XYZ file of C-alpha atoms in Angstrom:
249
model
C 45.027 -48.343 -151.965
C 43.199 -45.415 -150.348
C 41.407 -44.775 -153.636
C 40.379 -48.449 -153.730
C 39.096 -48.302 -150.139
C 37.003 -45.250 -151.073
C 35.489 -47.127 -154.024
C 37.494 -45.247 -156.670
C 38.670 -46.511 -160.063
C 42.201 -45.067 -160.087
C 44.170 -48.049 -158.838
C 46.194 -50.927 -160.270
C 46.084 -54.714 -159.740
C 49.012 -54.524 -157.295
C 47.076 -51.924 -155.269
C 43.962 -54.078 -155.275
C 45.904 -57.153 -154.158
C 47.496 -55.302 -151.240
C 44.197 -53.605 -150.330
C 42.404 -56.938 -150.238
C 45.146 -58.322 -148.008
C 44.592 -55.436 -145.594
C 40.839 -56.023 -145.751
C 41.330 -59.687 -144.853
C 43.063 -58.581 -141.634
C 40.879 -55.540 -140.916
C 37.495 -55.723 -142.690
C 36.518 -52.209 -141.552
C 39.306 -50.542 -143.537
C 36.942 -49.137 -146.187
C 34.744 -47.702 -143.438
C 37.896 -46.231 -141.925
C 38.746 -44.485 -145.206
C 35.240 -43.003 -145.381
C 35.373 -41.959 -141.716
C 38.693 -40.232 -142.337
C 37.363 -38.449 -145.400
C 34.303 -37.266 -143.481
C 36.532 -35.905 -140.698
C 38.564 -33.933 -143.254
C 35.367 -32.375 -144.564
C 34.136 -31.440 -141.076
C 37.475 -30.031 -139.931
C 37.900 -27.950 -143.080
C 34.346 -26.686 -142.795
C 34.822 -25.671 -139.156
C 38.034 -23.769 -139.892
C 36.483 -21.954 -142.852
C 33.514 -21.009 -140.686
C 35.975 -19.651 -138.116
C 37.567 -17.358 -140.664
C 40.536 -19.319 -142.012
C 41.004 -18.492 -145.690
C 44.240 -20.337 -146.514
C 44.790 -24.103 -146.505
C 47.888 -26.254 -147.109
C 46.869 -29.888 -147.602
C 49.813 -32.328 -147.658
C 49.247 -35.942 -148.676
C 46.295 -35.026 -150.832
C 45.808 -38.358 -152.570
C 43.846 -38.990 -155.755
C 41.028 -36.419 -155.986
C 37.709 -37.630 -154.574
C 34.875 -35.105 -154.639
C 34.165 -33.062 -152.712
C 37.801 -32.057 -152.357
C 39.041 -29.725 -149.631
C 38.874 -26.618 -151.838
C 35.263 -27.398 -152.741
C 34.366 -27.620 -149.049
C 36.062 -24.387 -147.980
C 35.250 -22.341 -151.096
C 31.606 -23.321 -150.635
C 31.815 -21.296 -147.418
C 34.401 -18.695 -148.454
C 34.802 -18.412 -152.258
C 37.985 -16.355 -151.797
C 39.788 -19.170 -149.937
C 43.211 -20.220 -151.225
C 44.245 -23.887 -151.180
C 47.603 -25.511 -151.928
C 47.699 -29.280 -152.329
C 50.912 -31.323 -152.046
C 51.620 -34.982 -152.755
C 54.605 -37.074 -153.860
C 52.620 -39.603 -155.902
C 52.989 -39.149 -159.699
C 49.487 -40.603 -160.114
C 48.108 -37.698 -158.075
C 50.050 -35.316 -160.322
C 48.249 -36.855 -163.293
C 44.915 -36.000 -161.667
C 45.992 -32.612 -160.296
C 43.963 -30.665 -162.845
C 40.847 -31.754 -160.944
C 42.269 -29.999 -157.888
C 42.822 -26.717 -159.701
C 39.227 -25.757 -160.545
C 38.994 -22.976 -158.002
C 36.116 -20.631 -157.375
C 36.842 -17.456 -159.411
C 37.379 -15.430 -156.217
C 39.949 -17.873 -154.762
C 42.981 -19.846 -155.907
C 44.186 -23.445 -155.860
C 47.625 -24.835 -156.669
C 49.374 -28.200 -156.631
C 52.918 -29.016 -155.437
C 54.669 -32.248 -156.423
C 56.704 -32.834 -153.251
C 57.337 -35.231 -150.382
C 56.367 -34.332 -146.808
C 59.909 -35.338 -145.825
C 61.062 -32.211 -147.678
C 59.058 -29.556 -145.801
C 61.293 -26.751 -147.029
C 60.318 -27.355 -150.660
C 56.622 -27.511 -149.777
C 56.708 -24.252 -147.839
C 58.783 -22.451 -150.480
C 56.381 -23.431 -153.263
C 53.261 -22.781 -151.165
C 54.443 -19.183 -150.643
C 53.726 -18.559 -154.325
C 49.988 -18.952 -153.590
C 49.564 -18.402 -149.853
C 50.292 -15.268 -147.825
C 52.351 -16.479 -144.867
C 51.741 -13.236 -142.982
C 48.168 -14.492 -142.477
C 46.937 -17.708 -140.790
C 47.154 -20.990 -142.694
C 45.406 -24.278 -141.921
C 47.948 -27.097 -142.294
C 46.294 -30.442 -143.035
C 48.133 -33.767 -142.614
C 45.184 -36.124 -142.833
C 45.921 -39.876 -142.830
C 49.534 -39.103 -143.725
C 51.779 -39.444 -140.674
C 51.023 -43.138 -140.238
C 52.889 -43.476 -143.557
C 55.979 -41.715 -142.142
C 58.325 -43.927 -140.109
C 59.999 -42.794 -136.894
C 63.392 -42.779 -138.633
C 62.075 -39.979 -140.875
C 61.338 -37.910 -137.747
C 57.659 -37.045 -138.227
C 57.606 -34.743 -135.186
C 60.471 -32.713 -136.616
C 58.647 -32.549 -139.966
C 55.505 -31.199 -138.281
C 57.557 -28.625 -136.338
C 59.288 -27.442 -139.525
C 55.966 -27.112 -141.353
C 54.444 -25.158 -138.460
C 57.448 -22.908 -137.819
C 56.803 -20.378 -140.650
C 53.063 -20.197 -139.900
C 51.803 -17.191 -137.950
C 49.733 -17.187 -134.766
C 46.143 -18.195 -135.485
C 47.204 -20.901 -137.937
C 45.860 -24.408 -137.354
C 47.032 -28.018 -137.620
C 44.612 -30.808 -138.624
C 45.737 -34.417 -138.151
C 44.282 -37.906 -138.364
C 46.252 -41.069 -137.622
C 45.554 -44.797 -137.486
C 46.207 -46.468 -134.129
C 46.809 -49.980 -132.909
C 45.712 -49.115 -129.368
C 42.570 -51.258 -129.533
C 43.860 -54.285 -131.472
C 47.668 -54.331 -131.666
C 47.967 -57.768 -133.279
C 45.671 -56.910 -136.193
C 47.501 -53.667 -136.845
C 50.881 -55.386 -136.790
C 49.622 -57.532 -139.673
C 48.175 -54.521 -141.531
C 51.426 -52.565 -141.159
C 53.370 -55.552 -142.470
C 51.291 -55.569 -145.688
C 52.192 -51.919 -146.317
C 55.860 -52.439 -145.512
C 56.141 -55.431 -147.832
C 54.731 -53.154 -150.544
C 57.431 -50.566 -149.890
C 55.422 -48.137 -147.731
C 56.811 -47.226 -144.308
C 53.538 -47.616 -142.412
C 53.571 -47.118 -138.650
C 50.547 -46.832 -136.375
C 50.927 -44.847 -133.146
C 49.235 -44.729 -129.763
C 47.315 -41.937 -128.092
C 50.357 -40.501 -126.344
C 52.499 -40.519 -129.488
C 49.723 -38.897 -131.525
C 49.140 -36.224 -128.872
C 52.841 -35.251 -129.014
C 52.308 -33.798 -132.485
C 50.295 -31.007 -130.835
C 52.920 -29.969 -128.286
C 52.840 -26.194 -127.892
C 49.487 -25.843 -129.690
C 45.993 -25.142 -128.348
C 43.646 -28.054 -129.037
C 40.235 -27.197 -130.460
C 37.412 -28.888 -128.524
C 36.888 -31.811 -128.115
C 40.664 -32.348 -128.289
C 42.149 -35.686 -129.316
C 39.329 -38.157 -129.957
C 38.311 -40.939 -132.310
C 37.294 -39.505 -135.685
C 33.564 -40.188 -135.464
C 33.382 -38.231 -132.180
C 34.877 -35.031 -133.594
C 32.016 -32.560 -134.256
C 29.642 -35.055 -135.912
C 27.044 -32.269 -136.049
C 29.035 -30.601 -138.854
C 27.848 -33.112 -141.433
C 28.708 -36.354 -143.227
C 28.324 -38.877 -140.480
C 29.629 -42.267 -141.657
C 26.264 -43.801 -140.837
C 26.150 -47.559 -140.797
C 29.952 -47.859 -140.867
C 30.414 -48.308 -137.133
C 32.349 -45.069 -137.133
C 32.456 -44.885 -133.332
C 34.727 -47.939 -133.319
C 37.094 -46.905 -136.115
C 40.669 -46.792 -134.693
C 41.550 -43.359 -136.067
C 42.674 -40.569 -133.743
C 42.032 -37.014 -134.905
C 42.467 -33.482 -133.625
C 42.634 -29.859 -134.735
C 44.810 -27.348 -132.882
C 45.599 -23.630 -133.060
C 49.056 -22.097 -133.063
C 49.083 -19.524 -130.228
């Protein structure tokens, strides 16, 4: 569905039907996907500019250029990137994620975020966990239900990372229109996806014990728009997507 919202071609009729249902409830969903993608680019660019050279991107999705490794290796060709996703369709496209700059490395892990131990163990084959890592969970946690303990998952993914590592998150919220988002969530759940939007307080809890990078927790379009790719014309200021980047002290 995310691929469909981004205008991609790697989706099936069942995806299209569900995506169009979501669009009927929330017409700005395609703009939201683009706003989220632009935030990922800006956050990755900022961290690379600040010296981070290792990235672990969980919930990668079907490759849409520029991918995270293309952003960060454009700044630091020696950057190392590990992608992880549980979708077999992403696995089919993983080769597109493995075209690293010669100086750096990229790798792909077929794994579910609900199994953080497997992700970390496999990522160690490419990343040096004695050095800082940027952990990216972009537009992922609103697809993890409370019963799967998303806060515990984030803690377990952060635990092996050294001081100076970073966490990048984006998350849909129903704070501004709860009724619409109840209907959107229901479409996902009927399709077998455990969607769950969260409020500002719940989202902020993911950063407990971390040092937020300015401007803290904000709507996506307000997070360092000067770093590029503004979703111009999409009404990005109104997109109900909380984002933040934080440093592990």
